[in-house]
Amino acid sequence: MAQLKNYHTVRYGTAEGEIKFGHITQDNVQSAVMLRNGSSNNHYITLDSSGAPHRKYGTICRSPGSFQVRAGDNAPKDQPGVYVEAVSGDLILRAPSGRVRIEGVNIDLIASGSDGENGVITIDSNEKVIIKSQIIDVNSTVSTKIFSENTVNMIGKGILNMYGGLIDAADGATKLKGSLGGSLNEEQNKV
Amino acid sequence: MIEQGLFKRYFVGRDGFIWWIGQIAPESTWKDNQPGYPVGTNDDIKGFGERCRVRIMGYHTANIDEISDDELPWAYFMYPVTAGTGNRSSCQSANISQGDFVFGFFMDGEDAQMPVIMGLLGNNEYAAVSKNIPKARFVPFSGYTESDKVAYTSLNVDKGGEIVKQTGAQTTEGKTNSQGSKTEEPNNPTTNESVTQSNSKIDAASKKAAEEQSQPLAQPSDCEPIPLGKIQKDLQNTIVEIQKTQKSVYDFSKAVTGDITGGIDDVQNFINEKLNWAIEKTSEGIKWIFKQIQKYVTDKVNDSMKDLYYFLFPNERPELKKAVDTINDLIACLFRKFIKGLIVQIGAFLKDAANKIINGAKCVIENLVANTLGQIIGEISREVNNALSGIKSLVGQVAQVTSIIDDVLGIITDLLSFLSCEEKPACSSINEWSILSGAKPLSKGDIDSLVNKAKNLAAGVQSTVEGIANPEFNFDTSDILGLDACNIGPQLCGPPLAEFFGISGTGALGNLVISTAGEVIGIDMISFGIGYDKEETYGNVLDNCGKGKGAVIKPIVEDYTDENGNIQSGVTGIDILDPGTGYLSAPDGSRGGNEYTWADPEDSIVKHPDGSYDVPKPPGNLIVVNPGDEVILPPGVCIVTEPQEGGQGGGEEICGGDEVIVTKPGVFTSPKPDYSRFSGIYPSSSSGSYPAILYLCEINIVDAGINYTEGDKIVIRPDNGASAEPKFDQQGRVASIKVTEGGEGFTEFPQLYIQSDTGYNAVLIPKLCIDRVGSDKLKEPMGQDKVVTVIDCVGKF
């Protein structure tokens, strides 16, 4: 059982390329259909019919050259030009040696988790995050924080408006001896 | 004949049916019948449809002097009814190449000028197909012309195999030059031109496609503050690619599946390219760690500053602010300097280490990161404390940051959460992915061990460079490979290990049971572990040499009572969804690591005193050794070295199977193993094994099928005395299966199906359970053939 066998594999092909029905791969998976390039070692499309859960009834498109999708020339405004959906599981886009570019008239990033651990959008970079626009709105329901281990600069070259229902401010000097009245900020910065 | 000539009707079918066998002439004589590319008008098309020249046995001689290829008749093709004629855009092109043996009939009867090709006689794997066109025809020759590129789907990965050369008719007369030899050099060792192609033999494209490496997936730094696993995996992948490329110089199968298109220079260029990529990825990963350290150091320094603010009057604080700004700038600049120096030093380290790390890339990277961290922390502590001493003039006392080293990784805790009810964002449990084998657990490294190593190194750096400026800051990477007992040498390949991973849980260990056919057929759990999640726990079969493929296991997580009486959630067993193939049941003499077989059992291995390894050499290659080199030859052979050029050394005997330190310079040819002088399991310090008996304990329903009826039976092959009864629902789907007899003595994964007159498509998977065998059972006459040997791998491979 372990070594898959198929006595009915059918191949159509030339030196340039081939299509096979029932190909047994070298990692012991049966491809219902395999389409591949004869002049490249790693250029194929398979529709697999056995193997690990992600392989069985899965599709692999592998190409050393670019993989390109251009579609939607006739799609009306109310329909997507390209639709990609991971019905279950993650959608992973990687470019470990390149740049990920997303371009559109508008760009929406929506995280819709059902509990406190999910519904999170994380932007994590090891150098810099740059946000530039005519208008930047940061709007939260519960809490907004801007934090730096080093310096926070807030500059309004024309006007800087700061408003708080109650304003609480403290600097590091209050660490040893608190100000009159004290504040939550003081307490947090004494830690 | 005369009769036919006199009464010939010149009407197809009325003058008899004359069929023939022939061979398609070299394509240079007929290819221009078609333009070879889409043209604008018919004027550029010389011929009429698909035609070629054919040399017909009995009508044309094999001697091209008597009838040259250019003089052969044009043959038309007959298409099957499924192909179409072109009408209504229905068509299917002929697939005919030079050298093909074809058969057909003459439309003009005995005139034999209008042959029609009806069909082809395909090559088989045994037929010797000449690479070049022989002078004498009617023997198989290649469809590829000399300038054609052979398809990777036709390239063999193994050169061996019997072929049958066709000698042709022998003549007593002397041959003319044009008759030539009936046979030329066959292309069979490299090229498969049989009609079954890759259906029957492994081709280069298929082998290459199965060698896809798994890739590390990045996680947000909240989920993985120290991306050790990612750096480790990138380095491991690079090392394996380099080793494969190096081996391709000696190994045909690696050469045809490799990425090298040029010669030996290309090998070095490829290695440099890969190393540069690894340097970039390692530096990227370490930069993430620097970011965390920088955050922590800045926090520590600014926190120590707060102690001073109180002592100053408000009008004096601007000066202190300037000083604090300066120190913060200094920290930022220091890290810039470190990152700049890092790429150069890591580059030098990896270039040196590439030929030394055959196994244990994870350990090496842990050491590299600990070493780097230790040196940075030491350097920063010194620089920052020096800078802080400058503040004394302002406040009258010296600020001191003493605990950077002690709390070197206090960075893990982020301060951003001000709300007590705030939850930490969920992290993905999948951080390594292969398009072929799917998810794997990516090691997050031993952070505690790393921190301890870094602390020790930091203290050392600080004390040795006290007060000495190090403006360029060069990382010392000289001792990383020897820093800790990293087992970086090649390991004997053996059975695979079961890995269990998910959002929680630790400590589950088991020995996989491997059949002699290389399938995973069961597991003997040594420890169930604790804290495993019942929904999000996954299993993986890890083969440290990458020999086996395709096994898929699913852990069974259940509550159990531990020895202290506590209820724990652990991995109590596995369901085998696919037993895979190619796994070793015991060491076979091959060596490797990092999920790659670095050396085959017949290879000779040389390790130099500096710890670097030569590429393992298959038999028949010249090997030069010098005193101090460590040599491992295949088992069962002994060689005596010859002197090197200039007559130095030689005369030293080296025997195979174990490491031998060479004492004299010498040269020898890598020998073939002699298995006749060697039997049993390959000698190994880690081959502790014990006998076990497997029985059928459960049958899992993967697909319930349809339309089965009561009375349908489950067939188990081989059954070893096991039996089971199914129950079906109203639609004839398998609802449940009861194992009525477990049998015993399964040594392979049994095949299960339901024998039925009505039902289809049920897919059932057996679950084999294990009985450890006492010595008394082994003494029974029929006991031995029922026993499988389980290698105790836990903690050894």
mmCIF file of N, CA, C and O in Angstrom, chain B residues 38 79 91 114 165 176 220 282 306 318 359 361 369 377 396 413 489 569 656 659 718 731-732 738 756 791:
data_model
loop_
_atom_site.group_PDB
_atom_site.id
_atom_site.type_symbol
_atom_site.label_atom_id
_atom_site.label_comp_id
_atom_site.label_asym_id
_atom_site.label_seq_id
_atom_site.Cartn_x
_atom_site.Cartn_y
_atom_site.Cartn_z
ATOM 1 N N PRO B 38 4.444 29.713 -37.282
ATOM 2 C CA PRO B 38 3.268 30.228 -37.997
ATOM 3 C C PRO B 38 3.668 31.298 -39.012
ATOM 4 O O PRO B 38 4.354 32.264 -38.649
ATOM 5 N N TYR B 79 -4.943 9.542 -39.521
ATOM 6 C CA TYR B 79 -5.301 9.999 -38.183
ATOM 7 C C TYR B 79 -6.427 9.159 -37.612
ATOM 8 O O TYR B 79 -7.292 8.692 -38.356
ATOM 9 N N CYS B 91 -8.733 19.105 -34.755
ATOM 10 C CA CYS B 91 -7.522 18.466 -35.258
ATOM 11 C C CYS B 91 -6.621 18.064 -34.109
ATOM 12 O O CYS B 91 -6.721 18.579 -33.004
ATOM 13 N N MET B 114 3.132 5.691 -52.744
ATOM 14 C CA MET B 114 2.276 6.536 -51.894
ATOM 15 C C MET B 114 1.994 5.835 -50.564
ATOM 16 O O MET B 114 0.886 5.357 -50.300
ATOM 17 N N LYS B 165 21.200 -4.570 -27.496
ATOM 18 C CA LYS B 165 21.658 -3.934 -28.734
ATOM 19 C C LYS B 165 21.222 -4.769 -29.931
ATOM 20 O O LYS B 165 21.342 -5.989 -29.916
ATOM 21 N N THR B 176 30.608 -1.223 -46.831
ATOM 22 C CA THR B 176 31.034 0.077 -47.334
ATOM 23 C C THR B 176 30.913 1.077 -46.190
ATOM 24 O O THR B 176 30.272 0.807 -45.171
ATOM 25 N N PRO B 220 4.989 37.782 13.599
ATOM 26 C CA PRO B 220 5.169 39.081 14.263
ATOM 27 C C PRO B 220 6.082 38.922 15.480
ATOM 28 O O PRO B 220 6.116 37.862 16.102
ATOM 29 N N THR B 282 20.458 35.564 7.433
ATOM 30 C CA THR B 282 20.913 35.488 8.826
ATOM 31 C C THR B 282 21.022 36.890 9.409
ATOM 32 O O THR B 282 20.620 37.135 10.551
ATOM 33 N N LYS B 306 15.990 58.563 34.926
ATOM 34 C CA LYS B 306 14.900 59.122 35.736
ATOM 35 C C LYS B 306 15.355 59.374 37.166
ATOM 36 O O LYS B 306 14.893 60.295 37.826
ATOM 37 N N PRO B 318 17.251 71.268 30.847
ATOM 38 C CA PRO B 318 17.578 71.240 29.396
ATOM 39 C C PRO B 318 18.964 70.657 29.114
ATOM 40 O O PRO B 318 19.150 69.955 28.117
ATOM 41 N N ASN B 359 25.294 18.543 10.035
ATOM 42 C CA ASN B 359 24.124 18.304 10.868
ATOM 43 C C ASN B 359 24.101 19.433 11.911
ATOM 44 O O ASN B 359 25.079 20.153 12.077
ATOM 45 N N ALA B 361 22.443 22.362 12.296
ATOM 46 C CA ALA B 361 22.437 23.782 11.957
ATOM 47 C C ALA B 361 21.746 24.596 13.053
ATOM 48 O O ALA B 361 22.119 25.740 13.325
ATOM 49 N N VAL B 369 23.990 33.230 17.489
ATOM 50 C CA VAL B 369 23.186 34.326 18.040
ATOM 51 C C VAL B 369 23.635 34.653 19.466
ATOM 52 O O VAL B 369 23.777 35.821 19.829
ATOM 53 N N ILE B 377 26.135 42.950 23.919
ATOM 54 C CA ILE B 377 25.740 43.408 25.247
ATOM 55 C C ILE B 377 26.969 43.874 26.023
ATOM 56 O O ILE B 377 26.958 44.916 26.697
ATOM 57 N N GLY B 396 26.506 65.475 39.690
ATOM 58 C CA GLY B 396 27.363 65.213 40.835
ATOM 59 C C GLY B 396 27.451 63.760 41.218
ATOM 60 O O GLY B 396 28.067 63.403 42.200
ATOM 61 N N THR B 413 9.101 40.888 27.431
ATOM 62 C CA THR B 413 7.857 41.489 27.897
ATOM 63 C C THR B 413 7.676 42.870 27.293
ATOM 64 O O THR B 413 8.511 43.732 27.460
ATOM 65 N N GLY B 489 28.779 17.171 12.842
ATOM 66 C CA GLY B 489 29.281 16.205 11.866
ATOM 67 C C GLY B 489 28.153 15.355 11.310
ATOM 68 O O GLY B 489 27.029 15.374 11.813
ATOM 69 N N SER B 569 -3.169 16.032 29.781
ATOM 70 C CA SER B 569 -3.592 15.892 28.387
ATOM 71 C C SER B 569 -2.337 15.603 27.556
ATOM 72 O O SER B 569 -1.450 16.456 27.446
ATOM 73 N N GLY B 656 37.562 0.112 6.375
ATOM 74 C CA GLY B 656 36.266 0.793 6.360
ATOM 75 C C GLY B 656 35.388 0.519 7.561
ATOM 76 O O GLY B 656 35.664 -0.357 8.378
ATOM 77 N N GLU B 659 35.862 5.545 11.809
ATOM 78 C CA GLU B 659 36.772 6.654 11.558
ATOM 79 C C GLU B 659 38.218 6.202 11.770
ATOM 80 O O GLU B 659 38.522 5.514 12.739
ATOM 81 N N PRO B 718 -2.274 -8.225 4.287
ATOM 82 C CA PRO B 718 -2.490 -9.557 4.841
ATOM 83 C C PRO B 718 -3.265 -9.424 6.147
ATOM 84 O O PRO B 718 -3.152 -8.415 6.842
ATOM 85 N N GLN B 731 -28.070 4.845 3.689
ATOM 86 C CA GLN B 731 -27.570 5.080 2.335
ATOM 87 C C GLN B 731 -26.404 4.158 1.993
ATOM 88 O O GLN B 731 -25.740 4.344 0.979
ATOM 89 N N GLY B 732 -26.152 3.216 2.859
ATOM 90 C CA GLY B 732 -25.070 2.274 2.598
ATOM 91 C C GLY B 732 -23.696 2.847 2.871
ATOM 92 O O GLY B 732 -22.692 2.351 2.352
ATOM 93 N N LYS B 738 -16.161 -2.539 13.757
ATOM 94 C CA LYS B 738 -15.707 -3.167 14.997
ATOM 95 C C LYS B 738 -14.642 -4.204 14.639
ATOM 96 O O LYS B 738 -14.879 -5.080 13.791
ATOM 97 N N SER B 756 -17.966 -6.068 -1.867
ATOM 98 C CA SER B 756 -19.384 -5.749 -1.952
ATOM 99 C C SER B 756 -19.867 -5.888 -3.387
ATOM 100 O O SER B 756 -19.130 -5.634 -4.335
ATOM 101 N N ILE B 791 13.671 0.490 16.574
ATOM 102 C CA ILE B 791 14.912 1.152 16.973
ATOM 103 C C ILE B 791 14.562 2.244 17.976
ATOM 104 O O ILE B 791 13.674 3.063 17.745
#
